[in-house]
PDB file of C-alpha atoms and ligand atoms in Angstrom:
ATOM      1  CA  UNK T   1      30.322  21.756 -20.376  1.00 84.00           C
ATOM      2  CA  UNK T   2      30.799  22.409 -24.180  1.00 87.00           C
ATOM      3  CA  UNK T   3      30.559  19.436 -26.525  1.00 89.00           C
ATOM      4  CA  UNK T   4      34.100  19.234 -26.958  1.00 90.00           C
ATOM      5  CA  UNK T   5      34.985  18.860 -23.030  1.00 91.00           C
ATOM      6  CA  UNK T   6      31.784  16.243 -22.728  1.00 95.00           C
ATOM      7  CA  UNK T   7      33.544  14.057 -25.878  1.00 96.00           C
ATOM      8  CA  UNK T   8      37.206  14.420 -24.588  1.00 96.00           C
ATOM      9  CA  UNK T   9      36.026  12.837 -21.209  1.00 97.00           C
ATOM     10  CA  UNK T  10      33.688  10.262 -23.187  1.00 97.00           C
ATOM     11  CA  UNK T  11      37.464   9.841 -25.072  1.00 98.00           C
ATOM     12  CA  UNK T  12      39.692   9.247 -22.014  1.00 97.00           C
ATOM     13  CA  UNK T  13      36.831   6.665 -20.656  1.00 97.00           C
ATOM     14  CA  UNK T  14      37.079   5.149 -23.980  1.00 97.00           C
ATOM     15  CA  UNK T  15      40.445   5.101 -24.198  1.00 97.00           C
ATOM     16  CA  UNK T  16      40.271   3.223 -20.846  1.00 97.00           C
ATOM     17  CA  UNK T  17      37.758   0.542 -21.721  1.00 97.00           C
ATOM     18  CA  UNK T  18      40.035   0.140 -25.052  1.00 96.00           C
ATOM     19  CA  UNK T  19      43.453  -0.353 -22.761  1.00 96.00           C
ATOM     20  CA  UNK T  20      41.478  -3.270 -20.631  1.00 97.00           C
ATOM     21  CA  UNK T  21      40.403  -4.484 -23.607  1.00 95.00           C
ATOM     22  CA  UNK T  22      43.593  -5.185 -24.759  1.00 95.00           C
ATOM     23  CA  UNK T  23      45.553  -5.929 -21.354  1.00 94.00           C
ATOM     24  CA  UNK T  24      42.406  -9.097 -21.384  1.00 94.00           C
ATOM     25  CA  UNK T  25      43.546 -10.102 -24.555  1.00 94.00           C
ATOM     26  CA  UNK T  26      47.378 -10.708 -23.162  1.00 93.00           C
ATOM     27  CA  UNK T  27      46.042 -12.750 -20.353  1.00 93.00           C
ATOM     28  CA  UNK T  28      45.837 -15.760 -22.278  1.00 92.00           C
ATOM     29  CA  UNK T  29      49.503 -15.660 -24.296  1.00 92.00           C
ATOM     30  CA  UNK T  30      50.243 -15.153 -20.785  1.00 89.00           C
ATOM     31  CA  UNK T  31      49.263 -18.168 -19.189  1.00 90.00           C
ATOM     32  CA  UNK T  32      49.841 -20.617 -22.132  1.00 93.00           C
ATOM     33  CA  UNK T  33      53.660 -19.149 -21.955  1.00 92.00           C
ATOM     34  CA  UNK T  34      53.862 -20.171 -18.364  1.00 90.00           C
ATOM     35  CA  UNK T  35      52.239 -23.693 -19.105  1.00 92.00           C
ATOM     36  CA  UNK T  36      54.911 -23.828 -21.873  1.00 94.00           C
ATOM     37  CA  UNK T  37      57.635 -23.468 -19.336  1.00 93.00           C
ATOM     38  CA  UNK T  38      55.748 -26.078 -17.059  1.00 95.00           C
ATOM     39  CA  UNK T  39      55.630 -28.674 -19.674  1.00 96.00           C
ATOM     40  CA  UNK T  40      58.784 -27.980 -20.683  1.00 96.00           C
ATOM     41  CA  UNK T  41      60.086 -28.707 -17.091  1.00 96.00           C
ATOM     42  CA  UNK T  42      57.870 -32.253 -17.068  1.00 97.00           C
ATOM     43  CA  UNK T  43      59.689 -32.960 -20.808  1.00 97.00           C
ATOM     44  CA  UNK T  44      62.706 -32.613 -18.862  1.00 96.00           C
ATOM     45  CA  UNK T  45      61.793 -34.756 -15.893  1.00 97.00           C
ATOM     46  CA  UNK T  46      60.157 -37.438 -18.012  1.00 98.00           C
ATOM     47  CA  UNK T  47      63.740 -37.296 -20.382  1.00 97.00           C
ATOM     48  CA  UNK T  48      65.256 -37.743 -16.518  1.00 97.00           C
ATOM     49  CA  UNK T  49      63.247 -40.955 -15.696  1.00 98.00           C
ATOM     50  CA  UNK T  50      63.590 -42.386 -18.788  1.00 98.00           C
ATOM     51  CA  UNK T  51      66.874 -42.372 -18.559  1.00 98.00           C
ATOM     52  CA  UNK T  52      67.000 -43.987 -15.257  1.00 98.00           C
ATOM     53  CA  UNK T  53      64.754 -46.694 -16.403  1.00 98.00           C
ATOM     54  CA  UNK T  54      66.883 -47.938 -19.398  1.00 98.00           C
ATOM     55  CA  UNK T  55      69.899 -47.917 -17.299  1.00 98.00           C
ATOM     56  CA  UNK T  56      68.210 -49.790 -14.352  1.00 98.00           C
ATOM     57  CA  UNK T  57      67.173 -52.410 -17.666  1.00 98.00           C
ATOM     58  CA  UNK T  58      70.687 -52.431 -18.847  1.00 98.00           C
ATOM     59  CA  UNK T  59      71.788 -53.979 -15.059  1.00 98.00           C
ATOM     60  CA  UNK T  60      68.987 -56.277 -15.221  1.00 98.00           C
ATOM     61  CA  UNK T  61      70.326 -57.697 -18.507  1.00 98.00           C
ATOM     62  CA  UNK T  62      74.079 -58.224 -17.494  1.00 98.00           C
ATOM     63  CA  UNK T  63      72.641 -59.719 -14.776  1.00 98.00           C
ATOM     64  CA  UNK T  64      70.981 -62.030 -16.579  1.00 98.00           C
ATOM     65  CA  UNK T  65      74.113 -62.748 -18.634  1.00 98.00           C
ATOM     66  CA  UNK T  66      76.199 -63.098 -16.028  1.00 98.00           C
ATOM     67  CA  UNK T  67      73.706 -65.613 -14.706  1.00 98.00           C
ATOM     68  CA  UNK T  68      73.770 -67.496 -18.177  1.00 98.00           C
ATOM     69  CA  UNK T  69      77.694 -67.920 -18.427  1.00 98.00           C
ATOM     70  CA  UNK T  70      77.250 -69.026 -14.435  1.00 98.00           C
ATOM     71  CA  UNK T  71      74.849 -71.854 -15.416  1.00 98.00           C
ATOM     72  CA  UNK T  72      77.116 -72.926 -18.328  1.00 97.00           C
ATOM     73  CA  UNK T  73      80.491 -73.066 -16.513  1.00 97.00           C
ATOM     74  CA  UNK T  74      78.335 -75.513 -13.993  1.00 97.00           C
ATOM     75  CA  UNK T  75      76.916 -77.884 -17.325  1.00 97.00           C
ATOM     76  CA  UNK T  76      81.155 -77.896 -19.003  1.00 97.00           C
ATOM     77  CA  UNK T  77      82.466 -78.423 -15.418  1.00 96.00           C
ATOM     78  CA  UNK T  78      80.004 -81.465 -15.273  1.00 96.00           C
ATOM     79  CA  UNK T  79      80.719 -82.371 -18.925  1.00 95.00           C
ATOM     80  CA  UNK T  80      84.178 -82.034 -18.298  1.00 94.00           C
ATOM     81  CA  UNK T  81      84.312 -84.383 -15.227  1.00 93.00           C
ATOM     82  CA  UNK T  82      83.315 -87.352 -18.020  1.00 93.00           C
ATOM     83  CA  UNK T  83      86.220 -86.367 -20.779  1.00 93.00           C
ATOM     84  CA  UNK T  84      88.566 -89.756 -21.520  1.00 93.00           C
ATOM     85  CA  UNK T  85      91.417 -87.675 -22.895  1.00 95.00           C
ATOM     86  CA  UNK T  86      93.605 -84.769 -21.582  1.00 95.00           C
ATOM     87  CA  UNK T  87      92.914 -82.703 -25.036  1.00 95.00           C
ATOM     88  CA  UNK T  88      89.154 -82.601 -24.319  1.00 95.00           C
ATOM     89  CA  UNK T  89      89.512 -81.907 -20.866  1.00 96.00           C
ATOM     90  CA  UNK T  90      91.869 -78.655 -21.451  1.00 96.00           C
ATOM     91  CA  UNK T  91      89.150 -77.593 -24.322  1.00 96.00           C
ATOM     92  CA  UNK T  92      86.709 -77.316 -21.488  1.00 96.00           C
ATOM     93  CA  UNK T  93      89.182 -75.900 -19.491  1.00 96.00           C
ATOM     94  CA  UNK T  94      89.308 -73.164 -22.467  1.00 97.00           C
ATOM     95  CA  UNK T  95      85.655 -72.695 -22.005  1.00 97.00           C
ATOM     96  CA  UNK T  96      85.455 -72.284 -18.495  1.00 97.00           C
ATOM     97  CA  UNK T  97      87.955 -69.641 -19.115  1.00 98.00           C
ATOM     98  CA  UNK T  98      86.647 -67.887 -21.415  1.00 97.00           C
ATOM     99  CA  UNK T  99      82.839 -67.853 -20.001  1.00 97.00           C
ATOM    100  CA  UNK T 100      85.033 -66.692 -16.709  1.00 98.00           C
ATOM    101  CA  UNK T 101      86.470 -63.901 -18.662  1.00 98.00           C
ATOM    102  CA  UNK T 102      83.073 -63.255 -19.757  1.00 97.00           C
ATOM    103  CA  UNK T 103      81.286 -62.650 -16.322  1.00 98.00           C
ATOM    104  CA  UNK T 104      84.110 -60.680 -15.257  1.00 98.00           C
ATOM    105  CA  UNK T 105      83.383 -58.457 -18.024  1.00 98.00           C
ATOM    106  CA  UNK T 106      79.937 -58.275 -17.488  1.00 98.00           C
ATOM    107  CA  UNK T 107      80.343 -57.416 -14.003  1.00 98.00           C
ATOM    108  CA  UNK T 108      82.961 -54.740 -15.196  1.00 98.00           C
ATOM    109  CA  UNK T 109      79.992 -53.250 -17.294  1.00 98.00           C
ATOM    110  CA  UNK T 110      77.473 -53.453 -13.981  1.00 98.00           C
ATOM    111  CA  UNK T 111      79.822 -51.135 -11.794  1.00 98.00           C
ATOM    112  CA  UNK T 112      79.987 -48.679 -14.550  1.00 98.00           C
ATOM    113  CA  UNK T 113      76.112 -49.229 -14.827  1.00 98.00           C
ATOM    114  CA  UNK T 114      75.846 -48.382 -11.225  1.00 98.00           C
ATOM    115  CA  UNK T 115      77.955 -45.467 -10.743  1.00 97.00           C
ATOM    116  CA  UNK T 116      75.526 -44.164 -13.672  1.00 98.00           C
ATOM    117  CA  UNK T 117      72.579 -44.719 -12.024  1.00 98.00           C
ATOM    118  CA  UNK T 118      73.997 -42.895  -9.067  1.00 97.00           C
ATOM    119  CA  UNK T 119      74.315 -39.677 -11.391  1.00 97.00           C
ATOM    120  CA  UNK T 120      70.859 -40.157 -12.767  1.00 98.00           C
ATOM    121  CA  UNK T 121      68.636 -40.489  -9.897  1.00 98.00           C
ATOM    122  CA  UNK T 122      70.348 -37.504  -8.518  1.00 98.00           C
ATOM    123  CA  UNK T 123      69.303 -35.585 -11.635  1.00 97.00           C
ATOM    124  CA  UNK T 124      65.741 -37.019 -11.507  1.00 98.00           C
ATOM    125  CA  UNK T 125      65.135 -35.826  -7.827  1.00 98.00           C
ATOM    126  CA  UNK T 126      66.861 -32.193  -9.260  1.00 97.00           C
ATOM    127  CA  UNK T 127      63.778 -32.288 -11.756  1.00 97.00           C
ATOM    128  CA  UNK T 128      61.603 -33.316  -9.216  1.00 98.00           C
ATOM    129  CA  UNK T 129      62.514 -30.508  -7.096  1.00 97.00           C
ATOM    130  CA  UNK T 130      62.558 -28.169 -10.261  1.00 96.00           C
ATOM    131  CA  UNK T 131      59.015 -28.871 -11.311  1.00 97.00           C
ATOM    132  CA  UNK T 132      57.902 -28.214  -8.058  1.00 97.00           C
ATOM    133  CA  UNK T 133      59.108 -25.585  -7.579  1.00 96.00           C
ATOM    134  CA  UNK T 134      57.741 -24.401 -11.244  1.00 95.00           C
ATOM    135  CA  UNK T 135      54.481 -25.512 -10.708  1.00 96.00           C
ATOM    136  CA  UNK T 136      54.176 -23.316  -7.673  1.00 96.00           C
ATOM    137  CA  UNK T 137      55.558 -20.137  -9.666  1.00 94.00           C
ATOM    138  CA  UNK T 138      52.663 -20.985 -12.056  1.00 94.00           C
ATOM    139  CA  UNK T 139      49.897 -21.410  -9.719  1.00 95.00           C
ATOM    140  CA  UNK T 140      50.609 -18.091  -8.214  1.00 95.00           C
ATOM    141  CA  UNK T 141      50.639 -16.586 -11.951  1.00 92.00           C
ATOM    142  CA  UNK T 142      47.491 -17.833 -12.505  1.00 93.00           C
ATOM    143  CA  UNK T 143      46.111 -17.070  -9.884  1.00 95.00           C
ATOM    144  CA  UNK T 144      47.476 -13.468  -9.952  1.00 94.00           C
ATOM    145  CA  UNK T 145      46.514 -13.797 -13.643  1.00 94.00           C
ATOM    146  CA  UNK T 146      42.941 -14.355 -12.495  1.00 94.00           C
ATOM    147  CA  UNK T 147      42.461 -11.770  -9.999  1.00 96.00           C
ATOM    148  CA  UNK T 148      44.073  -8.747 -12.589  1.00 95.00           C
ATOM    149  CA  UNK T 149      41.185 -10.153 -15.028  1.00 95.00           C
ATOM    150  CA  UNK T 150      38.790  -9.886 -11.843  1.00 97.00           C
ATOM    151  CA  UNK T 151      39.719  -6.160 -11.577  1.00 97.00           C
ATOM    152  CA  UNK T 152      39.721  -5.745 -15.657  1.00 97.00           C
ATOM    153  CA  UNK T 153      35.714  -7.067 -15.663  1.00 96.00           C
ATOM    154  CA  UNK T 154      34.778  -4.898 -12.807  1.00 98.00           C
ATOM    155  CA  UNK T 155      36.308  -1.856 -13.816  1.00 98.00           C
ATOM    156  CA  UNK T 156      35.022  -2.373 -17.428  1.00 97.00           C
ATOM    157  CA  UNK T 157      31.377  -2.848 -16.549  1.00 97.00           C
ATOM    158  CA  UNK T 158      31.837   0.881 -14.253  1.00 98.00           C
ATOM    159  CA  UNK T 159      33.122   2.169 -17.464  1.00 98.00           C
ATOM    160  CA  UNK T 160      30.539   0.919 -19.579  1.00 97.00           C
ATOM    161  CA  UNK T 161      27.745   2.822 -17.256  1.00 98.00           C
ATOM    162  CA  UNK T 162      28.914   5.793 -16.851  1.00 97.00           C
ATOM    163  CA  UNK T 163      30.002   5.841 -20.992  1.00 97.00           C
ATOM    164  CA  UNK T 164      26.299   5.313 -21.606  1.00 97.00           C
ATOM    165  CA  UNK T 165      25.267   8.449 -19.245  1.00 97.00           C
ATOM    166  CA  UNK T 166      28.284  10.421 -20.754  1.00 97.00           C
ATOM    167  CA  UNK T 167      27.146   9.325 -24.427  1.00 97.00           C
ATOM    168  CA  UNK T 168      23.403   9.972 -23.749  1.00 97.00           C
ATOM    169  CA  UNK T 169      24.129  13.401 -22.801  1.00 96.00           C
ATOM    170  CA  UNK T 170      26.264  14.530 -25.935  1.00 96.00           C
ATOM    171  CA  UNK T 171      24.221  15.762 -29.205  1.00 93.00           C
ATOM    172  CA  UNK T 172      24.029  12.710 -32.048  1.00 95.00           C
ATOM    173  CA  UNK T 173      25.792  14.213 -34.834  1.00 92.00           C
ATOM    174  CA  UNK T 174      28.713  14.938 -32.723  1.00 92.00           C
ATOM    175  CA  UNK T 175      28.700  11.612 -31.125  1.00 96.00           C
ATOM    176  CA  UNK T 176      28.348   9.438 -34.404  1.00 96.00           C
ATOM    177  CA  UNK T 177      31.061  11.541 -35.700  1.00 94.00           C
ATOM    178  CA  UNK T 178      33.447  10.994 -32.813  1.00 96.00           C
ATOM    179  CA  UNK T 179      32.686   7.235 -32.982  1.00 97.00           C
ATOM    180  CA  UNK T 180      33.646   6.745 -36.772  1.00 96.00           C
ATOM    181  CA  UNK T 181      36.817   8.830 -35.929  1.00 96.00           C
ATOM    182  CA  UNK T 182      37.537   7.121 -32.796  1.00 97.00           C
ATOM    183  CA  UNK T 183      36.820   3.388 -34.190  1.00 96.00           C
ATOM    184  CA  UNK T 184      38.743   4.504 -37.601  1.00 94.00           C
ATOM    185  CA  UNK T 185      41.878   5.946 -35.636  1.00 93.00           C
ATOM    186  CA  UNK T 186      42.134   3.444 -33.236  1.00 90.00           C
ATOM    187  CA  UNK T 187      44.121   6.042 -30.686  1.00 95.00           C
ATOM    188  CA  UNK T 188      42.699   9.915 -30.585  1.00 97.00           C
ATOM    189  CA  UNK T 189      39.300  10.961 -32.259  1.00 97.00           C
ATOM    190  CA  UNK T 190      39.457  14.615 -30.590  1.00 96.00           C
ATOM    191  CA  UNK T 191      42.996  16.044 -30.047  1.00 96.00           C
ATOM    192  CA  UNK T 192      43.793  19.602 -29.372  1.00 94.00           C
ATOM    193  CA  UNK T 193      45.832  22.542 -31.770  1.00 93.00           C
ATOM    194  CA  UNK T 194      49.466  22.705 -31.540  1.00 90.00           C
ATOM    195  CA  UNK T 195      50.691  25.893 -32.654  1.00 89.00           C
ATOM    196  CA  UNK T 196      48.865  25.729 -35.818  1.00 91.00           C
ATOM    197  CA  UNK T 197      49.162  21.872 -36.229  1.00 95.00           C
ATOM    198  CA  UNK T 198      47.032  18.942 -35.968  1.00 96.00           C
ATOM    199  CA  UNK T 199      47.806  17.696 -32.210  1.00 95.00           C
ATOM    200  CA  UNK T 200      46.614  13.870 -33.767  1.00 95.00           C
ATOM    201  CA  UNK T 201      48.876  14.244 -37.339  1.00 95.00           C
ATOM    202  CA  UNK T 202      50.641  16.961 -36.377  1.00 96.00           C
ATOM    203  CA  UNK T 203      49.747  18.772 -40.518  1.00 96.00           C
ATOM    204  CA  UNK T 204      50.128  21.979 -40.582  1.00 96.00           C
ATOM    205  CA  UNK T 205      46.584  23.563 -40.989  1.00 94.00           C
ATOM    206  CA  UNK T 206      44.892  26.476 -42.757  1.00 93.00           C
ATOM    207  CA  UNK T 207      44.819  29.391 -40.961  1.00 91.00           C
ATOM    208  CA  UNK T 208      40.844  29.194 -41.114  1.00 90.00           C
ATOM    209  CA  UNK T 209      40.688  26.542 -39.210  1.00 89.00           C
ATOM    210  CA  UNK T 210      42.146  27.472 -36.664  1.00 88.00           C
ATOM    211  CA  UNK T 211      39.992  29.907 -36.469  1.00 88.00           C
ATOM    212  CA  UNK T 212      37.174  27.874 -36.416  1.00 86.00           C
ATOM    213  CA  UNK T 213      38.940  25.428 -33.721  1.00 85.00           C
ATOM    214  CA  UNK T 214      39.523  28.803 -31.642  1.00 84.00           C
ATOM    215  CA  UNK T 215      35.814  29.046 -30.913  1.00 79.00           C
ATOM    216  CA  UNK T 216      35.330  25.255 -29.974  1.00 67.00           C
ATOM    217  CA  UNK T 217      31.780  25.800 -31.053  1.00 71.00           C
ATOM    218  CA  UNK T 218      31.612  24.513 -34.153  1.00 77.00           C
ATOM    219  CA  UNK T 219      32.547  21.183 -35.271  1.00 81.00           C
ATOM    220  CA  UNK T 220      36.213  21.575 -36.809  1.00 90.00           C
ATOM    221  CA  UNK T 221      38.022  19.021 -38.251  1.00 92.00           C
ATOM    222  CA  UNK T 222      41.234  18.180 -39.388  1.00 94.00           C
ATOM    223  CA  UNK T 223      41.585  18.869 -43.412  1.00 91.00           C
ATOM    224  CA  UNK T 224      44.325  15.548 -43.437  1.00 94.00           C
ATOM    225  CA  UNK T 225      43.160  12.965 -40.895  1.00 94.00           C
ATOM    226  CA  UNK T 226      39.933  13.749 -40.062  1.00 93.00           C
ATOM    227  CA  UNK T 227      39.782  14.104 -36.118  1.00 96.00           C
ATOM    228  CA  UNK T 228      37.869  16.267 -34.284  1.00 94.00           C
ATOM    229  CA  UNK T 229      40.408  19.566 -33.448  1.00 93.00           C
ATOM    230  CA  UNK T 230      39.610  21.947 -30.205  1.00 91.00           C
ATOM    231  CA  UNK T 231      41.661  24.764 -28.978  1.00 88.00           C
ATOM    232  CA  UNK T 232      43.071  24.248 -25.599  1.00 82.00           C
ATOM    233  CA  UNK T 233      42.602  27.114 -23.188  1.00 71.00           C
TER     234      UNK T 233
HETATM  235 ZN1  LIG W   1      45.056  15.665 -38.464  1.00 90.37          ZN
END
């Protein structure tokens, strides 16, 4: 193998370990997206409960008003049994009317209350159900999550030994070049001759290097960017 074929293999493997690299790095964003959309769902069922519990608190106090006017319509029907004179007794008559008029009211306000309620716990058992459900789509991304960076480590530590034995066998100088190409480019640090042009920034070159690419013996590089260029047969 010539030097160029041994650093365009040590290139795809490092290309590879690059790619896992990065797919490891979106694992993360991935799962703190899906715990976004789980918390979001929890907001939502939390909103739902909340909801139920002031309305269930706005019964309890008509109740309790209700109750109220109750107990006074029993103290002005007692106060009203000791009036001396017809005026008095139709001014608690007024009063009883009025606290009547009053619980009716309140018990107008309950029945709406109710018929709320209705509405609500069905939407707090829809949560319920939604959250659930959610949860369960993120436990299996997780998990899935988990396993793809299972693969990633294993197949990154192969890579890593046989880059070593690839490296070890290619001569320094070439090598050291290729890495401050490769680590400067961030994509290609050897790329082939395209009629004439650089196959990595596609200049056009001097027709003496071309030459020199031709015989893939010496090291030839690109006058613009740099990389390494070799002449595919
Ligand atoms: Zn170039």
């Amino acid at each position: 193998m010539t030097t160029i074929e041994k650093l365009l293999v040590l290139q795809d493997r490092d290309r590879r370990i690059k790619q896992l690299a990065r797919d490891t790095e979106e694992i993360p964003a991935r799962k703190s997206l899906s715990e976004a959309t789980l918390n979001a769902h929890k907001a939502a069922l939390a909103e739902a409960q909340d909801a139920l519990k002031k309305n269930a608190a706005a019964i309890k106090a008509v109740e309790l008003e209700i109750e109220s006017h109750r107990e006074r319509i029993l103290k002005l029907r007692t106060q009203q049994n000791n009036v001396r004179t017809n005026e008095e007794y139709r001014t608690f008559e007024r009063e009883i009317a009025a606290a009547e008029k009053a619980i009716r009211d309140e018990e107008d306000k309950e029945i709406v209350l109710m018929e709320e309620a209705e509405g609500l716990r069905v939407n707090v058992a829809m949560m319920e159900q939604k959250l659930k459900a959610e949860q369960k789509v993120v436990d299996a991304d997780a998990q899935a999550l988990n396993q793809r960076l299972d693969v990633i480590r294993r197949e990154a530590e192969a890579l890593a030994v046989e880059r070593a034995a690839l490296a070890k066998d290619i001569d320094a100088d070439w090598l050291a070049r290729y890495e401050r190409i490769f680590k400067h480019t961030g994509d290609y640090a050897v790329v082939p001759l395209e009629s004439g042009s650089c196959g990595g920034c596609h200049m056009k070159l001097p027709p003496q290097v071309v030459q020199d690419a031709k015989r893939n013996e010496t090291m030839t590089v690109c006058s613009y960017c740099g990389r390494l260029l070799y002449w595919r047969t």
